[in-house]
Amino acid sequence: MPSGGLLVKHLFSSYSLMRGLTAFLLKFLVDRLTQPVRSSSPSGVIATSLFSSFRSFASGQMLQNRSGKPAPVRQWLLSPDLIAPLVVGILVLVIWEVGVRISGIEPYLLPGPLLVMQTLVQEWGTLFPSLLTTLKITIVAFVAAIVSGLLVAVLFTQSKWIERSFFPYAVILQTTPIVAIAPLIILWVRQVVPGEKSTLISLVICAWIVAFFPILSNTTLGLNSADHNLVNLFQLYKASPWQSLLYLRLPSAMPYFLGGLRISGGLALIGAVVAEFVAGTGGTRSGIAYQILMSSFNLQIPRMFAALLMTTVLGVLIFALLTLLSDILLRHWHESAVKREN
Amino acid sequence: MNDCSAITLSHVSKVYSNGTIALQDLNLVIGEGQFISLVGPSGCGKSTVLRLIAGLGEMSSGSIHWGRGHAQRKLAFVFQEAALMPWATVQDNVRLPLKLAGVGKAVAERAVAEALEMVDLRGFERSYPRELSGGMKMRVSIARALVTKPELLLMDEPFGALDEMTRSRLNSDLLELWSQKQWTVIFVTHNIYEAVYLSNRVIVMAARPGRVVADLPIAAPYPRTEAFRTSPQFNEYCREISHALSQTAGSPDAQRRAARKAFV
């Protein structure tokens, strides 16, 4: 997330808060989507963060207390999982607000949280469409990264030679700073596709470059991590390469692939925002980064904070949704999603 | 048991790329319907014998000859670990060999139900492996091996990771199935008692290089009851195998290995 030093506290508190809120909202959704599972969820033992409680909801389970009995929503609302980070968050916000008021610091240096919220409400009409534009770029790039990452990973496992020849270039693609090549990409795309669509396409390409690699490397690792005995078993029963891929390698790669998704989802958003920054005011004039940039040029710092807050929340939502997806898909079998009592 | 041989291994050697001689000039005739156990120290190549018979890996020299009417595809392999697909239900795990062979769903379903019946796992069709105990996972693994109606069953220390009670329970279940179906079984184990209780022939192997040092018939009649486990005859067989094994531990190399194992 693009954040100045001033914002760290603010971002931190809104980040955990959002997780809690997302968890709460998703709970109702999840309860309708999934059936309760037999096993229990982590109780107080690892319950150090809101996140763990979010995950137990995500797996479609009722949160359970130490005795193993299902706990009602009211009990979850009173649990330390929610209360502890909430108290910290509120405390930080209050100190911030009070500090800003007492010190009399100018809002263009550091606005108080109340002012930021107020600005957010006031500017919603201009900021939200921008956020949607950025979201659109993010989603297109993310989907492209998923499809291409998956296909290339499968290609890599089909032939060691292909992997040997091309993997280093995938690494280079990843390690090249996107800020540095974004202007080039924008320039090149403009040569090929003139007009309105040009910037949009170059932004998507930038976000794709950032999101592609985690999916590729994780999925490649996963495809090669099939249980040795199962590989032998498939060999024994004369499975075709296609059958091995479909019934053994792809399912084995699932947890790795989903892990890659969780990293790439956030990266796609960052990629989109960074590319928008580079495209700057000469670009589409519509993404959230453009709004952040314009706000800072005009010294509308509260507005800039509001835009930042929206971007952060969007990033957290993307992560939360991908975690939910991962937990639902893996809840029957993978350690990451299986809840144990001990 | 008849004299017709199911598999003949002649002068089989296997040298791994790091120079380890896993097997040297192994000759073994396995009769149809025999229950053969291979016992021996770690590294004596007992698992290698199974893998070569199964066609997992090439032998360095020698040949494996299959008896008339036998074929490699009629074999099934049970690994030391249950080796189940964690993402699939018990039912889907057992159905796997049929699915890979392109057997129709209706036929496969009947075969799966039959196999689960044999290992006493009815009612767990829709469970996932993680919900099962170690013994139950092994039963699923055995059901998966049985679902293709094999004639030759290769078992590589299948009960090695289980507790003693589960192991002896599965031993008697396996023996009962074997007497019904008349498979040929090649069973690799570390456990002398298990080998004697199950088999009608025990092959004792030595390590470095892997070779056969003793070939003992266990003449006790089937069905073997719990009483057999405590009979003097049983003890005598165990003592004999134990003796043959201690002969193999003579080389300094083996002693070092034994010492290391004790340390671990």
Coordinates of C-alpha atoms in Angstrom, one line a residue:
Chain A
M1 CA 0.0 0.0 0.0
P2 CA 1.5 3.4 -0.8
S3 CA 1.8 5.1 2.6
G4 CA 3.7 8.0 4.0
G5 CA 5.3 7.7 7.4
L6 CA 2.5 9.8 8.9
L7 CA -0.1 7.3 7.9
V8 CA 1.4 4.1 9.3
K9 CA -0.6 4.3 12.5
H10 CA -3.8 5.1 10.7
L11 CA -3.4 2.4 8.2
F12 CA -2.5 -0.1 10.8
S13 CA -5.6 0.5 12.8
S14 CA -8.0 0.6 9.9
Y15 CA -6.4 -2.6 8.5
S16 CA -7.2 -4.7 11.6
L17 CA -10.5 -3.0 12.0
M18 CA -11.5 -3.8 8.4
R19 CA -10.6 -7.4 8.9
G20 CA -13.0 -7.6 11.9
L21 CA -15.8 -5.9 10.0
T22 CA -15.3 -8.0 7.0
A23 CA -15.3 -11.1 9.2
F24 CA -18.6 -10.0 10.7
L25 CA -20.3 -9.2 7.4
L26 CA -19.0 -12.3 5.7
K27 CA -20.2 -14.5 8.5
F28 CA -23.8 -14.2 7.5
L29 CA -22.9 -14.8 3.9
V30 CA -20.8 -17.8 4.7
D31 CA -23.3 -19.4 7.0
R32 CA -25.7 -19.5 4.1
L33 CA -23.2 -20.7 1.6
T34 CA -21.5 -23.5 3.5
Q35 CA -22.6 -26.2 5.8
P36 CA -21.2 -26.4 9.3
V37 CA -18.2 -28.8 9.5
R38 CA -17.7 -31.4 12.2
S39 CA -14.4 -30.3 13.6
S40 CA -13.8 -27.4 15.9
S41 CA -12.0 -24.2 15.4
P42 CA -9.1 -22.7 17.3
S43 CA -10.2 -21.3 20.6
G44 CA -8.3 -19.1 22.9
V45 CA -5.0 -20.8 22.1
I46 CA -4.0 -19.1 18.9
A47 CA -6.6 -16.5 19.1
T48 CA -4.2 -13.5 19.1
S49 CA -5.6 -11.8 16.2
L50 CA -8.9 -11.0 14.7
F51 CA -7.7 -12.8 11.7
S52 CA -8.1 -16.2 13.2
S53 CA -11.7 -15.6 14.1
F54 CA -12.2 -14.4 10.5
R55 CA -10.8 -17.7 9.3
S56 CA -13.0 -19.8 11.4
F57 CA -16.0 -18.0 9.9
A58 CA -14.4 -18.3 6.5
S59 CA -14.3 -22.0 6.9
G60 CA -18.0 -22.0 7.5
Q61 CA -17.7 -22.9 11.1
M62 CA -19.3 -21.5 14.2
L63 CA -16.7 -20.2 16.5
Q64 CA -16.4 -22.6 19.4
N65 CA -15.2 -22.1 22.9
R66 CA -12.9 -24.2 25.0
S67 CA -15.5 -26.8 25.9
G68 CA -16.2 -27.3 22.2
K69 CA -19.7 -26.0 22.2
P70 CA -20.7 -23.7 19.4
A71 CA -20.6 -20.1 20.6
P72 CA -23.3 -17.6 19.4
V73 CA -22.4 -14.5 17.4
R74 CA -22.9 -12.4 20.6
Q75 CA -20.1 -14.3 22.3
W76 CA -17.8 -13.7 19.3
L77 CA -18.6 -10.0 19.5
L78 CA -17.3 -10.1 23.1
S79 CA -14.3 -12.2 22.4
P80 CA -10.8 -10.8 22.7
D81 CA -10.3 -11.6 19.0
L82 CA -12.5 -8.6 18.2
I83 CA -12.2 -6.5 21.3
A84 CA -8.4 -6.3 21.7
P85 CA -7.6 -4.9 18.2
L86 CA -10.7 -2.7 18.3
V87 CA -9.6 -1.2 21.6
V88 CA -6.1 -0.5 20.2
G89 CA -7.6 0.9 17.1
I90 CA -10.0 3.2 18.9
L91 CA -7.3 4.3 21.3
V92 CA -4.9 5.2 18.5
L93 CA -7.7 7.1 16.7
V94 CA -8.6 9.0 19.9
I95 CA -5.0 9.9 20.7
W96 CA -4.5 11.0 17.1
E97 CA -7.6 13.2 17.1
V98 CA -6.8 14.7 20.5
G99 CA -3.2 15.2 19.6
V100 CA -4.1 17.0 16.4
R101 CA -6.6 19.2 18.3
I102 CA -4.2 20.1 21.2
S103 CA -1.1 20.7 19.1
G104 CA -3.2 22.7 16.6
I105 CA -1.3 21.1 13.7
E106 CA -2.5 22.3 10.3
P107 CA -4.8 19.8 8.5
Y108 CA -2.6 20.1 5.4
L109 CA 0.1 18.5 7.4
L110 CA -1.9 16.0 9.4
P111 CA -5.6 15.9 9.4
G112 CA -7.5 14.2 12.3
P113 CA -9.4 11.0 11.7
L114 CA -12.8 12.8 12.1
L115 CA -11.9 15.2 9.4
V116 CA -10.7 12.4 7.2
M117 CA -14.0 10.6 7.6
Q118 CA -15.9 13.8 7.0
T119 CA -13.9 14.4 3.8
L120 CA -14.5 10.8 2.8
V121 CA -18.3 11.3 3.0
Q122 CA -18.2 14.6 1.2
E123 CA -15.9 13.4 -1.6
W124 CA -17.5 10.0 -2.0
G125 CA -19.1 11.0 -5.2
T126 CA -15.7 11.8 -6.9
L127 CA -13.5 9.3 -5.1
F128 CA -15.7 6.1 -5.4
P129 CA -15.9 6.1 -9.2
S130 CA -12.1 6.5 -9.3
L131 CA -11.7 3.6 -7.0
L132 CA -14.0 1.5 -9.2
T133 CA -11.8 2.3 -12.2
T134 CA -8.7 1.1 -10.3
L135 CA -10.6 -1.9 -9.2
K136 CA -11.5 -2.7 -12.8
I137 CA -7.8 -2.5 -13.8
T138 CA -6.9 -4.7 -10.8
I139 CA -9.4 -7.4 -11.6
V140 CA -8.6 -7.6 -15.3
A141 CA -4.8 -7.8 -14.5
F142 CA -5.4 -10.3 -11.7
V143 CA -7.5 -12.6 -13.9
A144 CA -4.9 -12.3 -16.6
A145 CA -2.2 -13.2 -14.1
I146 CA -4.2 -16.2 -12.9
V147 CA -4.8 -17.6 -16.3
S148 CA -1.3 -17.0 -17.6
G149 CA 0.4 -18.0 -14.4
L150 CA -1.5 -21.3 -14.3
L151 CA -0.9 -22.1 -18.0
V152 CA 2.8 -21.3 -17.9
A153 CA 3.2 -23.3 -14.7
V154 CA 1.6 -26.3 -16.3
L155 CA 3.8 -25.8 -19.3
F156 CA 6.8 -25.7 -17.1
T157 CA 6.0 -29.0 -15.5
Q158 CA 5.4 -30.7 -18.8
S159 CA 9.0 -30.2 -19.7
K160 CA 12.1 -29.5 -17.5
W161 CA 13.7 -27.9 -20.5
I162 CA 11.0 -25.3 -20.9
E163 CA 11.2 -24.5 -17.2
R164 CA 15.0 -24.3 -17.4
S165 CA 14.9 -22.0 -20.4
F166 CA 12.2 -19.6 -19.3
F167 CA 12.1 -19.5 -15.5
P168 CA 15.0 -17.0 -15.2
Y169 CA 13.1 -14.6 -17.4
A170 CA 10.1 -14.9 -15.3
V171 CA 12.3 -13.9 -12.3
I172 CA 13.7 -11.0 -14.3
L173 CA 10.2 -9.9 -15.0
Q174 CA 9.5 -9.9 -11.3
T175 CA 12.6 -8.2 -10.1
T176 CA 12.5 -5.3 -12.6
P177 CA 11.0 -2.4 -10.7
I178 CA 7.6 -1.7 -12.1
V179 CA 8.0 2.0 -11.5
A180 CA 11.0 2.0 -13.8
I181 CA 9.4 0.2 -16.7
A182 CA 5.9 1.6 -16.5
P183 CA 6.8 4.7 -18.5
L184 CA 8.2 2.5 -21.2
I185 CA 5.2 0.3 -21.3
I186 CA 2.9 3.3 -21.5
L187 CA 5.0 4.7 -24.3
W188 CA 5.1 1.4 -26.3
V189 CA 1.4 0.6 -25.9
R190 CA 0.6 4.1 -27.1
Q191 CA 2.5 3.3 -30.3
V192 CA 0.5 0.1 -30.9
V193 CA -2.9 1.1 -29.6
P194 CA -3.5 4.8 -30.1
G195 CA -6.4 6.6 -28.4
E196 CA -8.5 6.2 -25.3
K197 CA -7.8 2.5 -24.6
S198 CA -4.1 3.0 -24.6
T199 CA -3.5 4.0 -21.0
L200 CA -6.0 1.5 -19.7
I201 CA -4.2 -1.3 -21.5
S202 CA -0.8 -0.2 -20.3
L203 CA -2.0 0.0 -16.7
V204 CA -3.4 -3.5 -16.9
I205 CA -0.1 -4.7 -18.3
C206 CA 1.8 -3.1 -15.4
A207 CA -0.5 -4.6 -12.8
W208 CA -0.2 -8.0 -14.6
I209 CA 3.6 -8.0 -14.5
V210 CA 3.5 -7.5 -10.7
A211 CA 0.8 -10.1 -10.1
F212 CA 2.0 -12.8 -12.5
F213 CA 5.1 -14.1 -10.8
P214 CA 3.8 -15.2 -7.3
I215 CA 1.1 -17.3 -9.1
L216 CA 3.6 -18.8 -11.5
S217 CA 6.3 -19.7 -8.9
N218 CA 3.8 -20.9 -6.3
T219 CA 1.9 -23.1 -8.8
T220 CA 5.1 -24.5 -10.3
L221 CA 6.2 -25.4 -6.8
G222 CA 2.9 -27.0 -6.1
L223 CA 2.7 -29.0 -9.3
N224 CA 6.1 -30.5 -8.4
S225 CA 5.1 -31.2 -4.8
A226 CA 2.8 -34.2 -5.4
D227 CA 3.3 -37.0 -2.9
H228 CA 6.0 -39.3 -4.1
N229 CA 4.0 -42.4 -3.3
L230 CA 1.0 -41.1 -5.2
V231 CA 3.2 -40.4 -8.1
N232 CA 4.4 -44.0 -8.0
L233 CA 0.8 -45.2 -7.7
F234 CA -0.2 -43.2 -10.8
Q235 CA 2.7 -44.7 -12.6
L236 CA 1.7 -48.2 -11.5
Y237 CA -1.8 -47.8 -12.8
K238 CA -0.4 -46.4 -16.1
A239 CA -2.0 -43.0 -15.8
S240 CA -1.6 -40.8 -18.8
P241 CA 0.3 -37.5 -18.4
W242 CA -3.1 -35.8 -18.7
Q243 CA -4.6 -37.9 -15.9
S244 CA -1.6 -37.2 -13.7
L245 CA -2.0 -33.5 -14.3
L246 CA -5.7 -33.5 -13.7
Y247 CA -6.1 -35.9 -10.8
L248 CA -2.8 -35.6 -9.0
R249 CA -0.7 -32.5 -9.9
L250 CA -3.3 -29.9 -10.0
P251 CA -5.0 -30.9 -6.8
S252 CA -1.6 -31.1 -5.1
A253 CA -0.8 -27.6 -6.3
M254 CA -4.1 -26.1 -5.1
P255 CA -2.9 -24.9 -1.7
Y256 CA 0.2 -23.3 -3.3
F257 CA -1.8 -21.8 -6.0
L258 CA -4.3 -20.3 -3.6
G259 CA -1.4 -19.0 -1.5
G260 CA -0.1 -17.3 -4.7
L261 CA -3.5 -15.8 -5.3
R262 CA -3.5 -14.2 -1.9
I263 CA -0.2 -12.5 -2.6
S264 CA -1.0 -11.6 -6.1
G265 CA -4.4 -10.1 -5.4
G266 CA -2.9 -7.3 -3.3
L267 CA 0.0 -6.9 -5.7
A268 CA -2.3 -6.4 -8.6
L269 CA -3.9 -3.5 -6.8
I270 CA -0.5 -2.1 -5.9
G271 CA 0.7 -2.5 -9.5
A272 CA -2.4 -0.7 -10.8
V273 CA -1.9 2.2 -8.3
V274 CA 1.8 2.5 -9.0
A275 CA 1.2 2.5 -12.8
E276 CA -1.5 5.1 -12.4
F277 CA 1.0 7.2 -10.4
V278 CA 3.5 6.9 -13.3
A279 CA 0.9 7.6 -15.9
G280 CA 0.1 10.6 -13.7
T281 CA -2.0 13.5 -14.7
G282 CA -1.4 12.8 -18.3
G283 CA -3.2 9.5 -18.0
T284 CA -6.8 8.5 -17.8
R285 CA -7.6 11.0 -15.1
S286 CA -9.8 8.6 -13.4
G287 CA -8.0 6.1 -11.2
I288 CA -7.7 6.5 -7.4
A289 CA -4.0 7.2 -7.7
Y290 CA -4.9 10.2 -9.9
Q291 CA -7.1 11.4 -7.1
I292 CA -4.3 11.0 -4.5
L293 CA -1.9 12.8 -6.8
M294 CA -4.3 15.7 -7.5
S295 CA -5.1 16.0 -3.8
S296 CA -1.5 16.3 -2.9
F297 CA -0.8 18.8 -5.6
N298 CA -3.7 20.9 -4.3
L299 CA -2.7 20.4 -0.7
Q300 CA -6.1 18.7 0.0
I301 CA -4.4 16.4 2.4
P302 CA -7.6 15.2 4.2
R303 CA -8.9 14.2 0.7
M304 CA -5.7 12.4 0.1
F305 CA -6.0 10.5 3.3
A306 CA -9.6 9.6 2.4
A307 CA -8.5 8.2 -0.9
L308 CA -5.7 6.3 0.7
L309 CA -8.1 4.9 3.2
M310 CA -10.3 3.6 0.5
T311 CA -7.4 2.0 -1.4
T312 CA -6.3 0.3 1.8
V313 CA -9.7 -1.0 2.6
L314 CA -10.0 -2.3 -1.0
G315 CA -6.7 -4.1 -0.6
V316 CA -7.8 -5.7 2.7
L317 CA -11.2 -6.7 1.1
I318 CA -9.4 -8.4 -1.8
F319 CA -7.1 -10.3 0.6
A320 CA -10.0 -11.3 2.9
L321 CA -12.1 -12.6 -0.1
L322 CA -9.1 -14.6 -1.4
T323 CA -8.5 -16.0 2.1
L324 CA -12.2 -17.0 2.3
L325 CA -12.0 -18.7 -1.1
S326 CA -8.9 -20.6 0.0
D327 CA -10.4 -21.7 3.3
I328 CA -13.6 -22.9 1.6
L329 CA -11.7 -24.8 -1.1
L330 CA -9.3 -26.5 1.3
R331 CA -11.4 -26.9 4.4
H332 CA -11.7 -30.7 4.0
W333 CA -8.1 -31.5 3.7
H334 CA -5.4 -29.0 3.9
E335 CA -3.6 -28.2 7.2
S336 CA -3.9 -24.4 6.5
A337 CA -7.7 -24.6 6.6
V338 CA -8.3 -27.5 8.9
K339 CA -9.2 -26.5 12.4
R340 CA -7.9 -28.6 15.3
E341 CA -8.6 -28.7 18.9
N342 CA -5.1 -29.0 20.2
Chain B
M1 CA -1.0 -74.0 -2.9
N2 CA 0.1 -75.4 -6.3
D3 CA 3.6 -75.5 -7.8
C4 CA 2.8 -73.2 -10.7
S5 CA 5.2 -70.2 -10.4
A6 CA 3.7 -66.8 -10.7
I7 CA 7.0 -64.8 -11.0
T8 CA 10.5 -65.9 -11.5
L9 CA 13.4 -63.5 -10.8
S10 CA 16.7 -64.6 -12.3
H11 CA 20.0 -63.0 -11.6
V12 CA 18.4 -59.7 -10.8
S13 CA 20.8 -56.9 -9.8
K14 CA 20.1 -53.3 -9.1
V15 CA 22.8 -50.6 -8.7
Y16 CA 21.8 -47.1 -7.9
S17 CA 23.5 -44.2 -9.6
N18 CA 25.4 -43.4 -6.4
G19 CA 27.0 -46.8 -6.6
T20 CA 24.9 -48.5 -3.9
I21 CA 24.3 -52.1 -4.7
A22 CA 20.7 -52.6 -3.7
L23 CA 20.5 -56.1 -5.1
Q24 CA 23.1 -58.5 -6.3
D25 CA 22.3 -61.6 -8.3
L26 CA 18.9 -62.3 -6.8
N27 CA 17.2 -65.5 -7.7
L28 CA 13.7 -66.1 -6.5
V29 CA 10.8 -68.2 -7.7
I30 CA 7.4 -67.1 -6.3
G31 CA 4.7 -69.7 -6.5
E32 CA 1.1 -68.9 -7.3
G33 CA -1.0 -68.3 -4.2
Q34 CA 2.0 -68.1 -1.9
F35 CA 2.1 -65.6 1.0
I36 CA 5.8 -64.6 1.0
S37 CA 7.4 -62.3 3.5
L38 CA 10.7 -60.5 2.9
V39 CA 12.5 -59.7 6.1
G40 CA 15.9 -58.1 6.6
P41 CA 17.8 -55.1 7.8
S42 CA 17.3 -51.6 6.3
G43 CA 19.0 -51.3 3.0
C44 CA 18.9 -55.0 2.1
G45 CA 16.8 -54.3 -1.0
K46 CA 13.5 -55.8 0.1
S47 CA 11.6 -52.8 -1.1
T48 CA 13.6 -52.7 -4.3
V49 CA 12.4 -56.2 -5.0
L50 CA 8.8 -55.1 -4.8
R51 CA 9.4 -52.0 -6.9
L52 CA 11.2 -53.9 -9.6
I53 CA 8.4 -56.5 -9.7
A54 CA 5.9 -53.6 -9.9
G55 CA 7.8 -52.0 -12.8
L56 CA 8.7 -48.9 -10.8
G57 CA 12.3 -48.5 -11.9
E58 CA 14.6 -50.4 -14.1
M59 CA 16.8 -53.3 -13.0
S60 CA 20.5 -53.1 -13.8
S61 CA 20.7 -56.7 -15.0
G62 CA 18.8 -60.0 -14.9
S63 CA 15.2 -60.6 -15.8
I64 CA 11.8 -61.0 -14.3
H65 CA 9.6 -63.7 -15.9
W66 CA 5.9 -63.8 -15.4
G67 CA 4.1 -67.1 -15.1
R68 CA 1.5 -68.2 -17.7
G69 CA -1.7 -66.2 -17.4
H70 CA 0.0 -63.6 -15.3
A71 CA 0.6 -60.0 -16.1
Q72 CA 2.0 -57.0 -14.4
R73 CA -1.3 -55.2 -14.7
K74 CA -3.0 -57.7 -12.4
L75 CA -0.9 -56.5 -9.5
A76 CA -1.6 -54.0 -6.8
F77 CA 0.8 -52.1 -4.5
V78 CA 0.3 -51.1 -0.9
F79 CA 2.8 -48.5 0.4
Q80 CA 4.1 -48.0 3.9
E81 CA 2.2 -44.8 4.1
A82 CA -1.4 -45.0 3.2
A83 CA -0.6 -42.6 0.3
L84 CA -4.2 -41.3 0.0
M85 CA -5.2 -38.2 -1.9
P86 CA -6.1 -35.8 1.0
W87 CA -8.5 -33.8 -1.2
A88 CA -10.6 -36.8 -2.1
T89 CA -13.1 -38.8 -0.1
V90 CA -12.6 -42.4 0.9
Q91 CA -14.8 -43.4 -2.0
D92 CA -12.9 -41.4 -4.6
N93 CA -9.6 -42.6 -3.3
V94 CA -10.6 -46.2 -3.7
R95 CA -12.1 -45.5 -7.1
L96 CA -8.9 -44.0 -8.4
P97 CA -7.4 -47.1 -10.1
L98 CA -10.7 -47.7 -11.9
K99 CA -10.9 -44.1 -12.9
L100 CA -7.4 -44.2 -14.4
A101 CA -8.3 -47.4 -16.3
G102 CA -11.4 -45.7 -17.7
V103 CA -13.9 -48.0 -16.0
G104 CA -17.5 -46.8 -16.2
K105 CA -19.0 -45.1 -13.2
A106 CA -21.7 -47.6 -12.4
V107 CA -19.3 -50.6 -12.6
A108 CA -16.7 -48.7 -10.6
E109 CA -19.2 -47.8 -7.9
R110 CA -20.1 -51.4 -7.3
A111 CA -16.4 -52.5 -7.2
V112 CA -15.7 -49.7 -4.7
A113 CA -18.5 -50.7 -2.4
E114 CA -17.3 -54.3 -2.5
A115 CA -13.7 -53.3 -1.7
L116 CA -14.8 -51.1 1.2
E117 CA -17.0 -54.0 2.4
M118 CA -13.9 -56.3 2.4
V119 CA -11.9 -54.0 4.6
D120 CA -14.9 -53.3 6.8
L121 CA -15.2 -49.6 6.0
R122 CA -18.8 -49.3 5.0
G123 CA -20.3 -46.0 6.1
F124 CA -17.1 -44.1 5.7
E125 CA -17.5 -43.5 1.9
R126 CA -17.8 -39.8 2.2
S127 CA -15.2 -39.2 4.9
Y128 CA -11.9 -37.4 4.1
P129 CA -8.6 -39.1 4.9
R130 CA -7.8 -36.6 7.7
E131 CA -10.9 -37.7 9.6
L132 CA -9.7 -41.3 9.8
S133 CA -7.3 -43.0 12.2
G134 CA -4.0 -44.5 10.9
G135 CA -5.4 -48.0 10.8
M136 CA -8.5 -46.8 8.9
K137 CA -6.3 -45.0 6.4
M138 CA -4.4 -48.2 5.8
R139 CA -7.6 -50.0 5.3
V140 CA -8.6 -47.5 2.6
S141 CA -5.2 -48.0 1.0
I142 CA -5.8 -51.7 1.0
A143 CA -9.3 -51.3 -0.4
R144 CA -7.8 -49.2 -3.2
A145 CA -5.4 -52.0 -4.0
L146 CA -8.2 -54.6 -3.9
V147 CA -10.6 -52.7 -6.1
T148 CA -8.9 -53.8 -9.3
K149 CA -9.3 -57.5 -8.2
P150 CA -5.5 -58.1 -8.4
E151 CA -3.9 -61.5 -8.5
L152 CA -0.6 -60.3 -7.0
L153 CA -0.5 -58.1 -4.0
L154 CA 2.8 -56.3 -3.2
M155 CA 2.9 -54.8 0.3
D156 CA 5.8 -52.7 1.4
E157 CA 5.7 -52.6 5.2
P158 CA 2.1 -51.7 5.1
F159 CA 1.5 -51.9 8.9
G160 CA 4.9 -50.5 10.0
A161 CA 3.6 -47.2 11.2
L162 CA 0.7 -48.7 13.2
D163 CA 0.4 -49.6 16.8
E164 CA 0.6 -53.2 17.8
M165 CA -3.1 -53.8 18.4
T166 CA -4.1 -52.3 15.1
R167 CA -1.4 -54.2 13.4
S168 CA -2.5 -57.6 14.7
R169 CA -6.1 -56.8 13.8
L170 CA -5.2 -55.9 10.3
N171 CA -2.9 -59.0 10.1
S172 CA -5.8 -61.4 10.8
D173 CA -8.1 -59.5 8.5
L174 CA -5.5 -59.6 5.7
L175 CA -5.0 -63.4 6.2
E176 CA -8.8 -64.0 6.1
L177 CA -9.1 -62.1 2.8
W178 CA -6.1 -63.9 1.4
S179 CA -7.5 -67.3 2.2
Q180 CA -10.8 -66.3 0.5
K181 CA -9.2 -64.8 -2.6
Q182 CA -6.1 -66.9 -3.1
W183 CA -3.9 -64.0 -4.1
T184 CA -0.2 -64.2 -4.3
V185 CA 1.2 -61.9 -1.7
I186 CA 4.7 -60.5 -1.3
F187 CA 4.9 -58.8 2.0
V188 CA 7.9 -56.7 3.2
T189 CA 8.3 -56.2 6.9
H190 CA 10.7 -55.5 9.7
N191 CA 8.6 -57.5 12.1
I192 CA 9.6 -61.2 12.5
Y193 CA 6.4 -62.1 14.3
E194 CA 4.3 -60.6 11.7
A195 CA 6.2 -62.4 9.0
V196 CA 5.8 -65.8 10.7
Y197 CA 2.1 -65.3 11.5
L198 CA 1.2 -64.3 8.0
S199 CA 3.3 -66.2 5.5
N200 CA 3.9 -69.7 4.3
R201 CA 7.4 -68.7 3.3
V202 CA 9.8 -66.2 4.8
I203 CA 12.8 -65.0 2.8
V204 CA 15.6 -63.5 4.9
M205 CA 17.8 -60.9 3.2
A206 CA 21.1 -59.3 4.0
A207 CA 22.4 -55.9 3.1
R208 CA 25.4 -54.6 1.2
P209 CA 25.0 -56.1 -1.2
G210 CA 21.3 -57.0 -1.0
R211 CA 20.9 -60.8 -1.3
V212 CA 18.9 -63.7 0.0
V213 CA 20.5 -65.5 2.9
A214 CA 17.7 -67.9 4.0
D215 CA 14.4 -69.2 2.6
L216 CA 12.3 -70.8 5.3
P217 CA 8.9 -72.4 4.8
I218 CA 6.4 -71.8 7.6
A219 CA 4.4 -75.1 7.5
A220 CA 1.7 -74.2 10.0
P221 CA -1.8 -74.8 8.5
Y222 CA -4.3 -72.0 7.8
P223 CA -6.5 -70.6 9.1
R224 CA -4.1 -69.4 11.8
T225 CA -5.7 -68.5 15.0
E226 CA -4.5 -66.4 17.9
A227 CA -3.4 -69.6 19.6
F228 CA -0.8 -70.0 16.8
R229 CA 0.9 -66.8 17.9
T230 CA 1.7 -68.2 21.3
S231 CA 2.5 -71.8 20.3
P232 CA 6.0 -73.3 20.7
Q233 CA 6.0 -73.9 17.0
F234 CA 5.6 -70.2 16.3
N235 CA 8.4 -69.4 18.7
E236 CA 10.6 -71.9 17.0
Y237 CA 10.1 -70.2 13.6
C238 CA 10.8 -66.8 15.1
R239 CA 14.0 -68.1 16.7
E240 CA 15.1 -69.5 13.4
I241 CA 14.5 -66.3 11.4
S242 CA 16.1 -64.3 14.2
H243 CA 19.2 -66.5 14.0
A244 CA 19.4 -66.1 10.2
L245 CA 19.0 -62.3 10.6
S246 CA 21.8 -62.1 13.2
Q247 CA 24.1 -63.9 10.8
T248 CA 23.5 -61.1 8.3
A249 CA 24.5 -58.5 10.9
G250 CA 28.0 -59.9 11.0
S251 CA 29.7 -57.4 8.7
P252 CA 31.2 -54.3 10.4
D253 CA 29.1 -52.2 8.0
A254 CA 25.9 -53.7 9.3
Q255 CA 27.0 -53.2 12.9
R256 CA 27.6 -49.6 12.2
R257 CA 24.2 -49.3 10.7
A258 CA 22.6 -51.1 13.6
A259 CA 24.4 -48.8 16.0
R260 CA 23.2 -45.8 14.2
K261 CA 19.7 -47.1 14.1
A262 CA 19.7 -47.7 17.9
F263 CA 21.0 -44.2 18.4
V264 CA 18.1 -42.8 16.4

